[in-house]
Short mmCIF file of C-alpha atoms in Angstrom, two decimals:
data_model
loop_
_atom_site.label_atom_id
_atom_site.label_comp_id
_atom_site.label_asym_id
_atom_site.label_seq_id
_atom_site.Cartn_x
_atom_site.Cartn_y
_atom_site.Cartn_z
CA UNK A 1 19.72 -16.64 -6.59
CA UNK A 2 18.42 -14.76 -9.76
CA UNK A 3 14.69 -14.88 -8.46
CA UNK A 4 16.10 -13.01 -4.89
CA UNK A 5 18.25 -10.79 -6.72
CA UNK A 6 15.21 -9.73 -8.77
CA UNK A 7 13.13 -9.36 -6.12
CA UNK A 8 15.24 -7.20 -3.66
CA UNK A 9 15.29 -5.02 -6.91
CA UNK A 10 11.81 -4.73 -7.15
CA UNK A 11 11.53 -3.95 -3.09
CA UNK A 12 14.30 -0.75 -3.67
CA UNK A 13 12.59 0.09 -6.83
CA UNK A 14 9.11 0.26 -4.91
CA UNK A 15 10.56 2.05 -2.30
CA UNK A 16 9.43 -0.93 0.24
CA UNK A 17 11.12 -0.12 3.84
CA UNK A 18 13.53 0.60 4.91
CA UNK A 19 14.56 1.93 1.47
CA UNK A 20 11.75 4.20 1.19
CA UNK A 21 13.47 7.58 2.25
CA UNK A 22 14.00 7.82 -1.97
CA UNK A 23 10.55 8.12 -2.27
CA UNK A 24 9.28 10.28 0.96
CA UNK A 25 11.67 12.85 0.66
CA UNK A 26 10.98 14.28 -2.83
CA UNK A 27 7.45 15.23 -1.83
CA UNK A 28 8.86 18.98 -2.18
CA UNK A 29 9.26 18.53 -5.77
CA UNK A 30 6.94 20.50 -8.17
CA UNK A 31 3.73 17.99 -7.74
CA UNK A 32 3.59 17.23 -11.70
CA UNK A 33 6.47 15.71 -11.09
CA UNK A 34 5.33 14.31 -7.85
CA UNK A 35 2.36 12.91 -9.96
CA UNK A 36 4.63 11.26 -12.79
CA UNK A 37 6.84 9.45 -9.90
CA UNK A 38 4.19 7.85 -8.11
CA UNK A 39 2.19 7.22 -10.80
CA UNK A 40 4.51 6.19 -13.67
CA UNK A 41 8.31 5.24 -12.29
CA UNK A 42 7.33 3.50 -8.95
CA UNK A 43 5.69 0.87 -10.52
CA UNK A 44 8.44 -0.39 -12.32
CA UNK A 45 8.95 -3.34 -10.00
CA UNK A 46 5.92 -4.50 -10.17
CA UNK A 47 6.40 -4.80 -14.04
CA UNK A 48 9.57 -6.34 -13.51
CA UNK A 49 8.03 -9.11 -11.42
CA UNK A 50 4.92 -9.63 -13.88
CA UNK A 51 7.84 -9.98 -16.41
CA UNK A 52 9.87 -12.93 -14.60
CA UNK A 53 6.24 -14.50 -13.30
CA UNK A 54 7.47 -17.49 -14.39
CA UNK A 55 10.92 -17.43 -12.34
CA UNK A 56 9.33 -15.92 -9.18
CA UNK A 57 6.80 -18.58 -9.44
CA UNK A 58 9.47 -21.22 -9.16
CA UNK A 59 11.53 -19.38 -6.41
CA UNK A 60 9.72 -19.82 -2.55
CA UNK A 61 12.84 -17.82 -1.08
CA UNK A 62 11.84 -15.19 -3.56
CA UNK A 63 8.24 -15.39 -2.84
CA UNK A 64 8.98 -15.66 1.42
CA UNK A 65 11.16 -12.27 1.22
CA UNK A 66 8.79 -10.27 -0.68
CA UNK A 67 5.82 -11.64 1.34
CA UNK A 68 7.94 -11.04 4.64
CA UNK A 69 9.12 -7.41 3.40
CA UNK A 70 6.13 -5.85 1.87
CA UNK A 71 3.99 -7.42 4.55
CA UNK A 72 4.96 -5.34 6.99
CA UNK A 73 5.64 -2.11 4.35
CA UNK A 74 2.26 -2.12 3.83
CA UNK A 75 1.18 -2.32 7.79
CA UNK A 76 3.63 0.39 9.11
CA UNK A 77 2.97 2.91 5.94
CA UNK A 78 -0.54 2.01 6.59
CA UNK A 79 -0.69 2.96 9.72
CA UNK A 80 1.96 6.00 9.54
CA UNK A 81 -0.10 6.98 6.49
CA UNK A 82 -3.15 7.80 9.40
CA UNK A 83 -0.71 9.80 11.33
CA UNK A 84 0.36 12.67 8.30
CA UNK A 85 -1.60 15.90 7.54
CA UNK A 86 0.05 16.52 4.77
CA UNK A 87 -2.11 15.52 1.42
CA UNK A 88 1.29 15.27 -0.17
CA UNK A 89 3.15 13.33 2.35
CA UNK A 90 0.00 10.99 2.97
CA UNK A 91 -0.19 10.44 -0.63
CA UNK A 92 3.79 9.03 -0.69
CA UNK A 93 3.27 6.85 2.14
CA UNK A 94 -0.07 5.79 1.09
CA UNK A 95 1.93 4.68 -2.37
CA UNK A 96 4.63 2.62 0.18
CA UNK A 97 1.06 0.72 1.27
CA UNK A 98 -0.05 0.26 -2.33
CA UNK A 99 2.82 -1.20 -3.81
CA UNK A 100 3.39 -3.18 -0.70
CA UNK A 101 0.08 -4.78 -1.48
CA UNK A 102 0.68 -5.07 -4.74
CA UNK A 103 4.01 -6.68 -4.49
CA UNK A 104 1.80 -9.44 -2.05
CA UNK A 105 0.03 -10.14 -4.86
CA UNK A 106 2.88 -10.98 -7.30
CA UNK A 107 4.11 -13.33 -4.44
CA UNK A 108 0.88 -15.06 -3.88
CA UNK A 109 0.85 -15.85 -8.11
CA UNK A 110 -1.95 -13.24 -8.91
CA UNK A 111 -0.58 -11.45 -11.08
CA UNK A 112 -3.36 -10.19 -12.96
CA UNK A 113 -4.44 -8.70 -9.82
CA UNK A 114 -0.95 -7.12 -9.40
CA UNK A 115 -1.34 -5.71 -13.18
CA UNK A 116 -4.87 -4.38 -12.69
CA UNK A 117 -3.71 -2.66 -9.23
CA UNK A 118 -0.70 -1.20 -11.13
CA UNK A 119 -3.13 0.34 -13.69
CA UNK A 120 -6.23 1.52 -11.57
CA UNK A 121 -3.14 3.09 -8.98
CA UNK A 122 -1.64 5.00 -11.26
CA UNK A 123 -4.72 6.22 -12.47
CA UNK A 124 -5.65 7.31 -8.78
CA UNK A 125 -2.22 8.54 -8.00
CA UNK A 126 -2.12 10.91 -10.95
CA UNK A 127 -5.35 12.10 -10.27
CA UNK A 128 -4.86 12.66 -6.46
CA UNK A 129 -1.35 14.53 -6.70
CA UNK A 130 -2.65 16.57 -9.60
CA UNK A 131 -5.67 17.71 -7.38
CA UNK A 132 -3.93 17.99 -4.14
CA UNK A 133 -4.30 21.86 -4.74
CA UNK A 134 -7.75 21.50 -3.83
CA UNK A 135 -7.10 20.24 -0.97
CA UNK A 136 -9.00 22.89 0.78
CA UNK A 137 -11.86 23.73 -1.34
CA UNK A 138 -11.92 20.08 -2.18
CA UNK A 139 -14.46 18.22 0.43
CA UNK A 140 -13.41 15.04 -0.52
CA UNK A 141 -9.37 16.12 0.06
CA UNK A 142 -10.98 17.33 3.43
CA UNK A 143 -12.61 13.96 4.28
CA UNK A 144 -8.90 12.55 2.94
CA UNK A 145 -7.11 14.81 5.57
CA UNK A 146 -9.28 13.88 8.62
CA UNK A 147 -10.73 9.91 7.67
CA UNK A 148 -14.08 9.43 9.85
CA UNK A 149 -14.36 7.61 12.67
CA UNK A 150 -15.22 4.08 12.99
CA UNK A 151 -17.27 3.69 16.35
CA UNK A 152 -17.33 0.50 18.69
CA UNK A 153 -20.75 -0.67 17.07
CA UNK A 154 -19.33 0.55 13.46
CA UNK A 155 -15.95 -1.60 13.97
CA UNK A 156 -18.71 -4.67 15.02
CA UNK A 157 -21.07 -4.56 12.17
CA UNK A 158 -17.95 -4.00 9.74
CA UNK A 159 -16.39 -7.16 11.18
CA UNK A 160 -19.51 -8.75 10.63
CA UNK A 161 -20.17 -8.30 7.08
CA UNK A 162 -16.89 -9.38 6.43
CA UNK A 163 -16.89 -12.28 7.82
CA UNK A 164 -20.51 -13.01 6.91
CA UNK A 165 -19.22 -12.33 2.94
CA UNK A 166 -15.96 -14.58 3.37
CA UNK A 167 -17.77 -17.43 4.46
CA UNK A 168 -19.99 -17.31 1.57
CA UNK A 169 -17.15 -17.00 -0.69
CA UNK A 170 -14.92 -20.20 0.93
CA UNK A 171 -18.40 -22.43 0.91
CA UNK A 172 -19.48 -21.57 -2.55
CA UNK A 173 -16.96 -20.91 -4.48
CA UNK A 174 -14.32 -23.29 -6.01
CA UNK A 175 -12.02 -20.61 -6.63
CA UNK A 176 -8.50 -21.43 -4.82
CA UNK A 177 -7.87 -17.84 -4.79
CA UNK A 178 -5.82 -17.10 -1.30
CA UNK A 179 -8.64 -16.38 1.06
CA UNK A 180 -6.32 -13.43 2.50
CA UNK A 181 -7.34 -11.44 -1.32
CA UNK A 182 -10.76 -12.19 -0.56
CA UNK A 183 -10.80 -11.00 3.29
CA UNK A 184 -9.04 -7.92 2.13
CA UNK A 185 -11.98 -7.25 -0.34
CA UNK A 186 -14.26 -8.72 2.59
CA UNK A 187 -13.47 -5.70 4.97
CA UNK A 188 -12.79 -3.06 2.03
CA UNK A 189 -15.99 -2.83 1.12
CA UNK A 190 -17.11 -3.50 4.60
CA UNK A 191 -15.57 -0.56 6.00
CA UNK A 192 -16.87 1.68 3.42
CA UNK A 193 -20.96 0.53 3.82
CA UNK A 194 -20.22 1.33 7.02
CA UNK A 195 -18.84 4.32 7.28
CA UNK A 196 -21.36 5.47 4.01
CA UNK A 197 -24.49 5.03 5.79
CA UNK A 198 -25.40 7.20 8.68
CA UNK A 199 -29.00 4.99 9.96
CA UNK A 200 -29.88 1.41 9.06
CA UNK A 201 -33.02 2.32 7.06
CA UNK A 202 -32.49 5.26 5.26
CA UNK A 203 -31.25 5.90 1.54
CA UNK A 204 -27.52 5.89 2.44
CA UNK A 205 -28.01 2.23 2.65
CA UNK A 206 -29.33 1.51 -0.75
CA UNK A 207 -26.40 4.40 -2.16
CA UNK A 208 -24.00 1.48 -0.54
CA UNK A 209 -25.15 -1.17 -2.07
CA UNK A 210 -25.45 0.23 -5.68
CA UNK A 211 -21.60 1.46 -4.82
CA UNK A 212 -20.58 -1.69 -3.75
CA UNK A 213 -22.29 -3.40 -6.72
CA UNK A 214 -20.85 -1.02 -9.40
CA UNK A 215 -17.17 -1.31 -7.78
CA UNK A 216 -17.32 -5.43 -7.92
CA UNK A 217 -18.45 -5.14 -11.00
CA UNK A 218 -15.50 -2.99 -12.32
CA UNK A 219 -13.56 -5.22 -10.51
CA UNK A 220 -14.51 -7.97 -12.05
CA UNK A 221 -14.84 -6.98 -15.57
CA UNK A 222 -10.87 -5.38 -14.93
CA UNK A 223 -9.67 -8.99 -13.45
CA UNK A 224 -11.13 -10.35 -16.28
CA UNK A 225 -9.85 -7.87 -19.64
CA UNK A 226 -6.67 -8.07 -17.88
CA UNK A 227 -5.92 -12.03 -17.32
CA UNK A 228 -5.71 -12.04 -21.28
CA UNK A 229 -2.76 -9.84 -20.85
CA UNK A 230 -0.59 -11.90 -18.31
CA UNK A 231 0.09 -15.90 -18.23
CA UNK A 232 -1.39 -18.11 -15.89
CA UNK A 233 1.06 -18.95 -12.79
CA UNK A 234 0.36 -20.91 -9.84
CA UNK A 235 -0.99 -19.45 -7.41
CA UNK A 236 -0.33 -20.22 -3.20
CA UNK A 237 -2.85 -22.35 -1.90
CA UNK A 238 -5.76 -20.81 0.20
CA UNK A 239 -4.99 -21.71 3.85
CA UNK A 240 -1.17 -22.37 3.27
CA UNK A 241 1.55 -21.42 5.57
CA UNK A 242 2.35 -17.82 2.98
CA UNK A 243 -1.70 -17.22 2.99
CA UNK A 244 -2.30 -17.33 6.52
CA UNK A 245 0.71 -14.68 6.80
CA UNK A 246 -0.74 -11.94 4.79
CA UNK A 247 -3.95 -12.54 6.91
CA UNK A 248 -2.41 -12.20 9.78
CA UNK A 249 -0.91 -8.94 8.72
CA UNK A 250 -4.30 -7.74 7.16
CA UNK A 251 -5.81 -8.62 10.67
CA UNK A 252 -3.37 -6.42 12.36
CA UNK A 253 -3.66 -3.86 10.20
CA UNK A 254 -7.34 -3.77 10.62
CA UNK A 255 -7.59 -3.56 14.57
CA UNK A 256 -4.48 -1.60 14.79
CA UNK A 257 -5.51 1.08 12.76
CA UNK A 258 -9.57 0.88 14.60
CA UNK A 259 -7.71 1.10 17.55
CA UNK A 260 -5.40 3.98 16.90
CA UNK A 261 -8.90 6.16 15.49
CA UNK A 262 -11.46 4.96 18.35
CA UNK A 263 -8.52 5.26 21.22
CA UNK A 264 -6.54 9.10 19.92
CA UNK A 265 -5.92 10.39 24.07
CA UNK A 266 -4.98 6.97 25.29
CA UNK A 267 -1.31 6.93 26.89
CA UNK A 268 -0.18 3.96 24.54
CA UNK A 269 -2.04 5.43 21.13
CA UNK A 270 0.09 8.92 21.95
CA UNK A 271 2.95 7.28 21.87
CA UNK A 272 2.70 4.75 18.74
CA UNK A 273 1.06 7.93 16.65
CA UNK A 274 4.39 9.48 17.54
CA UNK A 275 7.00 6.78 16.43
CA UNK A 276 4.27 6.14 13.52
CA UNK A 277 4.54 10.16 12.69
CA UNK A 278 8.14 9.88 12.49
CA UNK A 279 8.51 6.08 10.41
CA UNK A 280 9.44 4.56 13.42
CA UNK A 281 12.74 6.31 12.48
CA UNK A 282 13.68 3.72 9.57
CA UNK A 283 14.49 6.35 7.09
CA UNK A 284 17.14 8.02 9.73
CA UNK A 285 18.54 4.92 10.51
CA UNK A 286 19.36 3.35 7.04
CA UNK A 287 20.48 6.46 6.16
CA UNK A 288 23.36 6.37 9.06
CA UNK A 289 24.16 3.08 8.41
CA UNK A 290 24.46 3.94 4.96
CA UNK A 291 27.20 6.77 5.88
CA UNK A 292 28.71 3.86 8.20
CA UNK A 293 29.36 1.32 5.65
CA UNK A 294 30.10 4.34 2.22
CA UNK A 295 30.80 7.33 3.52
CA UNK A 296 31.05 10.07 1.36
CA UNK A 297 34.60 11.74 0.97
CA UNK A 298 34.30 14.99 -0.48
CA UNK A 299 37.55 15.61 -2.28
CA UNK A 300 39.01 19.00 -1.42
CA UNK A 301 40.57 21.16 -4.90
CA UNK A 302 41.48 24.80 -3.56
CA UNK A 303 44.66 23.71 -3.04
CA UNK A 304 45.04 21.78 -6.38
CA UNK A 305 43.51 24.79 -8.30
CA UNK A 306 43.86 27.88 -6.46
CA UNK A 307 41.88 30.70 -7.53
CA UNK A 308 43.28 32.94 -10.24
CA UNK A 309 43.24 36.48 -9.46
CA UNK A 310 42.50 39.16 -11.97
CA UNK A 311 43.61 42.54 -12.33
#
């Protein structure tokens, strides 16, 4: 019961839906303090379930609800995330995704991934809300706005390195890492050499794979530094019933969101980019409900202090 309790508290404190409206609706706030929020006080759940490790690890309820919940955080911010123009707005949904993922990772047992991703986000956070008044001089805020498009052969080829790369990693590798982690990082990095290089043989190919190189590297050396810093916990087993979940969800993700970019005038992509533009309406709903089950009485005092007249 503790391990649930403490993870439902993590879920409201990282504004997983449907109790993200906290979080999206204080975008209007100076963007310092926009950039302290998402970057500092957000991630306090995720430090809160890198300090029980050892109780979450024991609890499967605990483990099932924040697999079940911030699995599908992360694929509806994801995807509303796509819909927003706003560099401020995309940047609050886009930190729904992130600590969705990130509260994934405390479920599956990494939790030195979960403590590297807090760090490295709030690095990027602060950086991106503190810059977001560049957004129009800013080329890469530009790029941000309006993501390019991945074509038919793009979405192919992408699909294709990453499952070219995850197959090498579950033959050679004796690492019982969840292989959901690793086809995350499969199509991450596949996306981007794809999208990075305009013709096969040209020098946008070798600028990949020196980016691609540099970033695993990081990554590596960060999983590494950081493992010294948390306890080892047992992690779920690659191919097991909470693994093949998250895959699932990263699956969907991935063709949903192709889909949604290749597909913009089709009748059925109009109409989810409209419920997506709007958060499917979660944010209005919970907060009637809310109303339903408290509602606020506002107590009325003219009559108990009327108002003193002065001559």
């Amino acid at each position: 019961v503790a391990a649930v309790l403490i993870a439902f508290t993590a879920l409201i404190k990282c504004a997983q839906l449907p109790v993200h409206g906290w979080l999206i609706q204080v975008v209007e706030a100076p963007t310092p303090i926009s950039a302290l929020l998402h970057a500092g006080i957000i991630n306090l759940g995720g430090f809160l379930l890198i300090s029980f490790a050892p109780l979450i690890s024991l609890a499967t309820g605990a483990q099932w609800l924040l697999l079940i919940l911030a699995g599908i955080s992360l694929f509806i911010s994801a995807l509303v995330m796509m819909t927003r123009i706003s560099v401020k707005v995309r940047l609050a949904w886009s930190t729904c995704a992130q600590m969705g993922l990130m509260l994934i990772e405390c479920a599956l047992g990494l939790y030195e991934i979960a403590l590297l991703h807090l760090f490295t986000h709030s690095l990027y956070k602060a950086y991106a809300f503190l810059s977001s008044g560049d957004a129009l001089q800013g080329y890469h805020l530009a790029q941000f706005s309006k993501p390019k498009k991945l074509g038919m052969t793009s979405a192919f080829i992408t699909l294709f390195i990453a499952i070219i790369s995850l197959t090498i990693v579950v033959l050679i590798s004796r690492d019982v890492t969840p292989i959901s982690i690793w086809l995350l990082v499969s199509l991450s990095f596949a996306m981007y050499f794809t999208t990075a290089i305009k013709k096969l043989f040209s020098k946008d190919v070798l600028f990949a794979v020196i980016t691609v190189s540099v970033l695993l590297s990081f990554y590596w050396l960060g999983k590494s530094l950081v493992a010294y810093l948390v306890p080892e916990m047992p992690q779920a087993m690659m191919f097991s019933t909470m693994d093949i979940w998250i895959t699932v969800v990263f699956i969907s993700l991935y063709f949903t969101s192709i889909a949604l970019s290749m597909y913009p005038n089709a009748a059925l992509t109009k109409t989810l980019s409209r419920w997506f533009f709007s958060g499917l309406y979660l944010d209005e709903s919970m907060t009637r409900l809310t109303l339903i089950l408290w509602p606020v009485r506002l107590r009325n005092n003219a009559h108990r202090h009327p108002a003193r007249h002065t001559q």
